[in-house]
């Protein structure tokens, strides 16, 4: 298992649309393993392949308190979303230190393949539902800041670019 570098906003690669996984093979299983290691190392609750510059439809999530219940979603699709919405503060491993309110469906049903290639449908609500929607947005080339006003988005972009410049000087 390798810790992969996570792309940081406003990297244009975060806006690439991910392609469907053609086969759940050893390469994809290795990617899943590396993504889980990367997510746990970064203390996140979700990670999309797009964030590690792999543009295939793979997501890993673990919202458990003990951090021992990984969920793997390959080629995920939302097959049902509740009309009821919730607004919660979201953060992102690709936008470190930034949190803001985003409106999401409070519950979703997601169909996907697991790490063995077995199809399943997951019924999620609360934090898991929000996390699934957030990570699946990454597969479409969307970052949570895209939901914010242009003013907020530009402030975040400026702050992130400044942090990246300072990090390269250090």
PDB file of C-alpha atoms in Angstrom:
ATOM      1  CA  UNK A   1       0.000   0.000   0.000  1.00  0.00           C
ATOM      2  CA  UNK A   2       1.324   3.369  -1.028  1.00  0.00           C
ATOM      3  CA  UNK A   3       0.350   6.826   0.177  1.00  0.00           C
ATOM      4  CA  UNK A   4      -0.607   8.715  -2.969  1.00  0.00           C
ATOM      5  CA  UNK A   5      -0.213  12.484  -3.463  1.00  0.00           C
ATOM      6  CA  UNK A   6      -3.567  14.303  -3.231  1.00  0.00           C
ATOM      7  CA  UNK A   7      -4.251  17.028  -5.783  1.00  0.00           C
ATOM      8  CA  UNK A   8      -5.056  20.428  -4.265  1.00  0.00           C
ATOM      9  CA  UNK A   9      -7.612  22.929  -5.517  1.00  0.00           C
ATOM     10  CA  UNK A  10      -7.458  24.769  -7.930  1.00  0.00           C
ATOM     11  CA  UNK A  11      -5.496  22.064  -9.809  1.00  0.00           C
ATOM     12  CA  UNK A  12      -7.284  21.700 -13.187  1.00  0.00           C
ATOM     13  CA  UNK A  13      -6.976  17.885 -13.004  1.00  0.00           C
ATOM     14  CA  UNK A  14      -9.651  17.971 -10.279  1.00  0.00           C
ATOM     15  CA  UNK A  15     -12.118  19.018 -12.990  1.00  0.00           C
ATOM     16  CA  UNK A  16     -11.515  16.016 -15.273  1.00  0.00           C
ATOM     17  CA  UNK A  17     -14.476  13.660 -15.613  1.00  0.00           C
ATOM     18  CA  UNK A  18     -13.617  10.100 -14.548  1.00  0.00           C
ATOM     19  CA  UNK A  19     -14.120   7.198 -16.945  1.00  0.00           C
ATOM     20  CA  UNK A  20     -15.934   3.983 -15.985  1.00  0.00           C
ATOM     21  CA  UNK A  21     -13.804   1.114 -14.688  1.00  0.00           C
ATOM     22  CA  UNK A  22     -13.801  -1.612 -17.360  1.00  0.00           C
ATOM     23  CA  UNK A  23     -12.813  -4.502 -15.083  1.00  0.00           C
ATOM     24  CA  UNK A  24     -12.268  -4.900 -11.354  1.00  0.00           C
ATOM     25  CA  UNK A  25      -8.846  -6.487 -11.647  1.00  0.00           C
ATOM     26  CA  UNK A  26      -5.604  -6.521  -9.659  1.00  0.00           C
ATOM     27  CA  UNK A  27      -4.752  -2.986 -10.830  1.00  0.00           C
ATOM     28  CA  UNK A  28      -8.042  -1.587  -9.517  1.00  0.00           C
ATOM     29  CA  UNK A  29      -7.752  -3.575  -6.283  1.00  0.00           C
ATOM     30  CA  UNK A  30      -4.250  -2.146  -5.787  1.00  0.00           C
ATOM     31  CA  UNK A  31      -5.595   1.363  -6.465  1.00  0.00           C
ATOM     32  CA  UNK A  32      -8.362   0.798  -3.891  1.00  0.00           C
ATOM     33  CA  UNK A  33      -5.788  -0.365  -1.327  1.00  0.00           C
ATOM     34  CA  UNK A  34      -3.581   2.691  -1.985  1.00  0.00           C
ATOM     35  CA  UNK A  35      -6.591   5.036  -1.860  1.00  0.00           C
ATOM     36  CA  UNK A  36      -7.706   3.628   1.503  1.00  0.00           C
ATOM     37  CA  UNK A  37      -4.172   4.013   2.905  1.00  0.00           C
ATOM     38  CA  UNK A  38      -4.057   7.587   1.561  1.00  0.00           C
ATOM     39  CA  UNK A  39      -7.491   8.492   2.974  1.00  0.00           C
ATOM     40  CA  UNK A  40      -6.663   7.089   6.429  1.00  0.00           C
ATOM     41  CA  UNK A  41      -3.237   8.763   6.418  1.00  0.00           C
ATOM     42  CA  UNK A  42      -4.849  12.127   5.591  1.00  0.00           C
ATOM     43  CA  UNK A  43      -7.547  11.525   8.237  1.00  0.00           C
ATOM     44  CA  UNK A  44     -10.329  11.918   5.694  1.00  0.00           C
ATOM     45  CA  UNK A  45     -13.647  10.100   5.496  1.00  0.00           C
ATOM     46  CA  UNK A  46     -13.742   9.799   1.706  1.00  0.00           C
ATOM     47  CA  UNK A  47     -11.491   9.925  -1.319  1.00  0.00           C
ATOM     48  CA  UNK A  48     -12.218   9.775  -5.042  1.00  0.00           C
ATOM     49  CA  UNK A  49      -9.672   8.490  -7.562  1.00  0.00           C
ATOM     50  CA  UNK A  50      -9.806  11.891  -9.284  1.00  0.00           C
ATOM     51  CA  UNK A  51      -8.179  13.413  -6.181  1.00  0.00           C
ATOM     52  CA  UNK A  52      -5.105  11.193  -6.639  1.00  0.00           C
ATOM     53  CA  UNK A  53      -4.931  11.952 -10.386  1.00  0.00           C
ATOM     54  CA  UNK A  54      -6.498   8.654 -11.503  1.00  0.00           C
ATOM     55  CA  UNK A  55      -9.483   9.475 -13.668  1.00  0.00           C
ATOM     56  CA  UNK A  56     -11.540   6.335 -13.195  1.00  0.00           C
ATOM     57  CA  UNK A  57     -14.829   5.947 -11.295  1.00  0.00           C
ATOM     58  CA  UNK A  58     -13.498   4.684  -7.930  1.00  0.00           C
ATOM     59  CA  UNK A  59     -14.410   6.017  -4.474  1.00  0.00           C
ATOM     60  CA  UNK A  60     -13.412   4.897  -0.969  1.00  0.00           C
ATOM     61  CA  UNK A  61     -15.274   5.987   2.163  1.00  0.00           C
ATOM     62  CA  UNK A  62     -15.124   5.247   5.889  1.00  0.00           C
ATOM     63  CA  UNK A  63     -17.411   7.295   8.131  1.00  0.00           C
ATOM     64  CA  UNK A  64     -17.150   4.874  11.088  1.00  0.00           C
ATOM     65  CA  UNK A  65     -15.946   6.138  14.463  1.00  0.00           C
ATOM     66  CA  UNK A  66     -13.331   3.356  14.662  1.00  0.00           C
ATOM     67  CA  UNK A  67     -12.159   3.934  11.050  1.00  0.00           C
ATOM     68  CA  UNK A  68     -12.492   0.209  10.371  1.00  0.00           C
ATOM     69  CA  UNK A  69     -15.474  -0.039   8.000  1.00  0.00           C
ATOM     70  CA  UNK A  70     -14.155   0.872   4.551  1.00  0.00           C
ATOM     71  CA  UNK A  71     -16.691   1.154   1.757  1.00  0.00           C
ATOM     72  CA  UNK A  72     -15.552   0.816  -1.856  1.00  0.00           C
ATOM     73  CA  UNK A  73     -17.685   2.158  -4.706  1.00  0.00           C
ATOM     74  CA  UNK A  74     -16.647   1.347  -8.268  1.00  0.00           C
ATOM     75  CA  UNK A  75     -18.698   2.926 -11.063  1.00  0.00           C
ATOM     76  CA  UNK A  76     -21.171   4.344  -8.526  1.00  0.00           C
ATOM     77  CA  UNK A  77     -24.461   5.874  -9.587  1.00  0.00           C
ATOM     78  CA  UNK A  78     -27.205   7.470  -7.550  1.00  0.00           C
ATOM     79  CA  UNK A  79     -30.412   5.574  -8.329  1.00  0.00           C
ATOM     80  CA  UNK A  80     -32.570   7.521  -5.858  1.00  0.00           C
ATOM     81  CA  UNK A  81     -32.133  10.754  -3.888  1.00  0.00           C
ATOM     82  CA  UNK A  82     -34.505  12.136  -1.282  1.00  0.00           C
ATOM     83  CA  UNK A  83     -36.337  15.359  -1.961  1.00  0.00           C
ATOM     84  CA  UNK A  84     -35.431  16.395   1.591  1.00  0.00           C
ATOM     85  CA  UNK A  85     -32.219  18.426   1.647  1.00  0.00           C
ATOM     86  CA  UNK A  86     -29.704  19.186   4.362  1.00  0.00           C
ATOM     87  CA  UNK A  87     -27.048  21.886   4.496  1.00  0.00           C
ATOM     88  CA  UNK A  88     -23.874  20.914   6.264  1.00  0.00           C
ATOM     89  CA  UNK A  89     -20.342  22.219   6.517  1.00  0.00           C
ATOM     90  CA  UNK A  90     -18.215  20.218   4.100  1.00  0.00           C
ATOM     91  CA  UNK A  91     -14.490  19.972   3.857  1.00  0.00           C
ATOM     92  CA  UNK A  92     -12.262  18.177   1.371  1.00  0.00           C
ATOM     93  CA  UNK A  93      -8.799  16.647   1.355  1.00  0.00           C
ATOM     94  CA  UNK A  94      -8.185  18.585  -1.882  1.00  0.00           C
ATOM     95  CA  UNK A  95      -9.146  21.889  -0.207  1.00  0.00           C
ATOM     96  CA  UNK A  96      -7.428  21.522   3.184  1.00  0.00           C
ATOM     97  CA  UNK A  97      -8.563  23.760   6.019  1.00  0.00           C
ATOM     98  CA  UNK A  98     -11.631  25.103   4.187  1.00  0.00           C
ATOM     99  CA  UNK A  99     -15.188  24.292   5.282  1.00  0.00           C
ATOM    100  CA  UNK A 100     -18.465  25.710   4.012  1.00  0.00           C
ATOM    101  CA  UNK A 101     -22.142  24.877   3.754  1.00  0.00           C
ATOM    102  CA  UNK A 102     -23.360  22.762   0.823  1.00  0.00           C
ATOM    103  CA  UNK A 103     -26.917  21.575   0.206  1.00  0.00           C
ATOM    104  CA  UNK A 104     -27.269  17.832  -0.414  1.00  0.00           C
ATOM    105  CA  UNK A 105     -30.023  15.211  -0.405  1.00  0.00           C
ATOM    106  CA  UNK A 106     -30.417  13.822   3.112  1.00  0.00           C
ATOM    107  CA  UNK A 107     -30.631  10.232   1.825  1.00  0.00           C
ATOM    108  CA  UNK A 108     -29.511   8.405  -1.325  1.00  0.00           C
ATOM    109  CA  UNK A 109     -29.474   4.915  -2.797  1.00  0.00           C
ATOM    110  CA  UNK A 110     -26.246   4.210  -4.673  1.00  0.00           C
ATOM    111  CA  UNK A 111     -25.602   1.271  -6.984  1.00  0.00           C
ATOM    112  CA  UNK A 112     -21.934   0.314  -7.412  1.00  0.00           C
ATOM    113  CA  UNK A 113     -19.471  -2.527  -7.619  1.00  0.00           C
ATOM    114  CA  UNK A 114     -17.423  -3.392  -4.531  1.00  0.00           C
ATOM    115  CA  UNK A 115     -13.685  -4.170  -4.488  1.00  0.00           C
ATOM    116  CA  UNK A 116     -14.426  -7.734  -5.655  1.00  0.00           C
ATOM    117  CA  UNK A 117     -16.575  -6.551  -8.572  1.00  0.00           C
ATOM    118  CA  UNK A 118     -19.861  -7.563  -6.926  1.00  0.00           C
ATOM    119  CA  UNK A 119     -22.812  -5.262  -7.659  1.00  0.00           C
ATOM    120  CA  UNK A 120     -24.649  -3.852  -4.653  1.00  0.00           C
ATOM    121  CA  UNK A 121     -27.037  -1.077  -3.741  1.00  0.00           C
ATOM    122  CA  UNK A 122     -26.344   0.936  -0.602  1.00  0.00           C
ATOM    123  CA  UNK A 123     -29.070   2.905   1.131  1.00  0.00           C
ATOM    124  CA  UNK A 124     -27.440   5.785   2.960  1.00  0.00           C
ATOM    125  CA  UNK A 125     -28.551   8.729   5.040  1.00  0.00           C
ATOM    126  CA  UNK A 126     -26.884  11.408   7.121  1.00  0.00           C
ATOM    127  CA  UNK A 127     -23.115  11.737   6.941  1.00  0.00           C
ATOM    128  CA  UNK A 128     -22.670   8.682   4.697  1.00  0.00           C
ATOM    129  CA  UNK A 129     -25.207  10.026   2.157  1.00  0.00           C
ATOM    130  CA  UNK A 130     -23.495  13.427   2.106  1.00  0.00           C
ATOM    131  CA  UNK A 131     -20.053  11.835   1.779  1.00  0.00           C
ATOM    132  CA  UNK A 132     -21.184   9.642  -1.125  1.00  0.00           C
ATOM    133  CA  UNK A 133     -22.594  12.658  -2.985  1.00  0.00           C
ATOM    134  CA  UNK A 134     -19.434  14.698  -2.288  1.00  0.00           C
ATOM    135  CA  UNK A 135     -17.102  11.946  -3.558  1.00  0.00           C
ATOM    136  CA  UNK A 136     -19.257  11.162  -6.595  1.00  0.00           C
ATOM    137  CA  UNK A 137     -19.116  14.868  -7.498  1.00  0.00           C
ATOM    138  CA  UNK A 138     -15.329  14.479  -7.767  1.00  0.00           C
ATOM    139  CA  UNK A 139     -15.868  11.782 -10.408  1.00  0.00           C
ATOM    140  CA  UNK A 140     -17.841  14.367 -12.404  1.00  0.00           C
ATOM    141  CA  UNK A 141     -15.039  16.919 -12.076  1.00  0.00           C
ATOM    142  CA  UNK A 142     -16.788  18.942  -9.348  1.00  0.00           C
ATOM    143  CA  UNK A 143     -15.226  20.162  -6.113  1.00  0.00           C
ATOM    144  CA  UNK A 144     -17.478  21.279  -3.245  1.00  0.00           C
ATOM    145  CA  UNK A 145     -16.335  24.896  -3.662  1.00  0.00           C
ATOM    146  CA  UNK A 146     -18.084  24.865  -7.065  1.00  0.00           C
ATOM    147  CA  UNK A 147     -21.360  25.115  -5.087  1.00  0.00           C
ATOM    148  CA  UNK A 148     -20.253  28.326  -3.373  1.00  0.00           C
ATOM    149  CA  UNK A 149     -20.665  31.883  -4.633  1.00  0.00           C
ATOM    150  CA  UNK A 150     -18.068  33.144  -7.138  1.00  0.00           C
ATOM    151  CA  UNK A 151     -16.782  35.545  -4.467  1.00  0.00           C
ATOM    152  CA  UNK A 152     -16.200  32.768  -1.908  1.00  0.00           C
ATOM    153  CA  UNK A 153     -14.727  30.490  -4.581  1.00  0.00           C
ATOM    154  CA  UNK A 154     -12.237  33.172  -5.686  1.00  0.00           C
ATOM    155  CA  UNK A 155     -11.213  33.868  -2.074  1.00  0.00           C
ATOM    156  CA  UNK A 156     -10.601  30.155  -1.514  1.00  0.00           C
ATOM    157  CA  UNK A 157      -8.662  29.875  -4.792  1.00  0.00           C
ATOM    158  CA  UNK A 158      -6.450  32.827  -3.815  1.00  0.00           C
ATOM    159  CA  UNK A 159      -5.849  31.362  -0.337  1.00  0.00           C
ATOM    160  CA  UNK A 160      -4.995  27.913  -1.726  1.00  0.00           C
ATOM    161  CA  UNK A 161      -2.589  29.330  -4.338  1.00  0.00           C
ATOM    162  CA  UNK A 162      -0.873  31.385  -1.632  1.00  0.00           C
ATOM    163  CA  UNK A 163      -0.509  28.300   0.596  1.00  0.00           C
ATOM    164  CA  UNK A 164       0.952  26.326  -2.328  1.00  0.00           C
ATOM    165  CA  UNK A 165       3.465  29.103  -3.097  1.00  0.00           C
ATOM    166  CA  UNK A 166       4.534  29.254   0.557  1.00  0.00           C
ATOM    167  CA  UNK A 167       4.880  25.475   0.710  1.00  0.00           C
ATOM    168  CA  UNK A 168       7.185  25.400  -2.323  1.00  0.00           C
ATOM    169  CA  UNK A 169       9.384  28.112  -0.780  1.00  0.00           C
ATOM    170  CA  UNK A 170       9.777  26.233   2.495  1.00  0.00           C
TER     171      UNK A 170
END
